[in-house]
Amino acid sequence: EPEVTQTPSHQVTQMGQEVILRCVPISNHLYFYWYRQILGQKVEFLVSFYNNEISEKSEIFDDQFSVERPDGSNFTLKIRSTKLEDSAMYFCASSEGRGSNQPQHFGDGTRLSIL
Amino acid sequence: AQKITQTQPGMFVQEKEAVTLDCTYDTSDPSYGLFWYKQPSSGEMIFLIYQGSYDQQNATEGRYSLNFQKARKSANLVISASQLGDSAMYFCAMREVNTDKLIFGTGTRLQVFP
């Protein structure tokens, strides 16, 4: 069964450094998403992406964050000048369509630890 | 206000028994989708089942079924014939029609014992 692939599975970074999280969505999916889950808390929406541009973002997704689809398969989340509170599990997801009936399929996540 | 409420932080069930995980939601949109995800201890999020607001029948996927009561705004997940591998966190989520985002509840930790 096709799946969303995320790399790395675990990233440890010094505070203030930049980090890029990578995702390969399911190949026929057109809509891509990033979510994060701080340890022990809810999963929170960060951003959605379609047709090479951001379609929606949350208040968490400020200037520190950016997303890109650098080629036909990868979808990346860049976090600049990381802070301790950026430590979380980051999930990439994709869906075939945009409607409220479209399930979003998640990757296994990248656990980001900021030291 | 909470959009998705899961009132059971933890549930226990014996193997082979059925268990119901509660979820209530709040929306003024007439069109929305409700989803359940499983998160094992390894951390991945696994899509289980979907229910649309206009669906007349309750959704079923194998051992998973959704008890959808629209008037009560509840979408409880029923797992039949529980297995040890069902031990995980379970999240209820909703997507309204004019937004891309899934809104998640706080989750219920299910533990299946022999």
Short mmCIF file of N, CA and C in Angstrom, two decimals, chain A residues 28 66 76 85-86 95:
data_model
loop_
_atom_site.label_atom_id
_atom_site.label_comp_id
_atom_site.label_asym_id
_atom_site.label_seq_id
_atom_site.Cartn_x
_atom_site.Cartn_y
_atom_site.Cartn_z
N ASN A 28 0.14 9.93 -6.14
CA ASN A 28 -0.97 10.54 -6.88
C ASN A 28 -1.73 11.56 -6.05
N SER A 66 8.89 27.61 6.76
CA SER A 66 8.60 27.70 5.33
C SER A 66 8.46 26.28 4.78
N THR A 76 9.10 19.71 1.72
CA THR A 76 9.95 19.96 2.88
C THR A 76 9.37 21.04 3.77
N GLU A 85 11.22 25.27 22.21
CA GLU A 85 9.81 24.90 22.11
C GLU A 85 9.41 24.34 20.74
N ASP A 86 10.36 24.30 19.81
CA ASP A 86 10.08 23.64 18.53
C ASP A 86 10.24 22.12 18.63
N SER A 95 -3.19 14.06 0.83
CA SER A 95 -4.52 13.57 0.46
C SER A 95 -4.71 13.72 -1.04
#
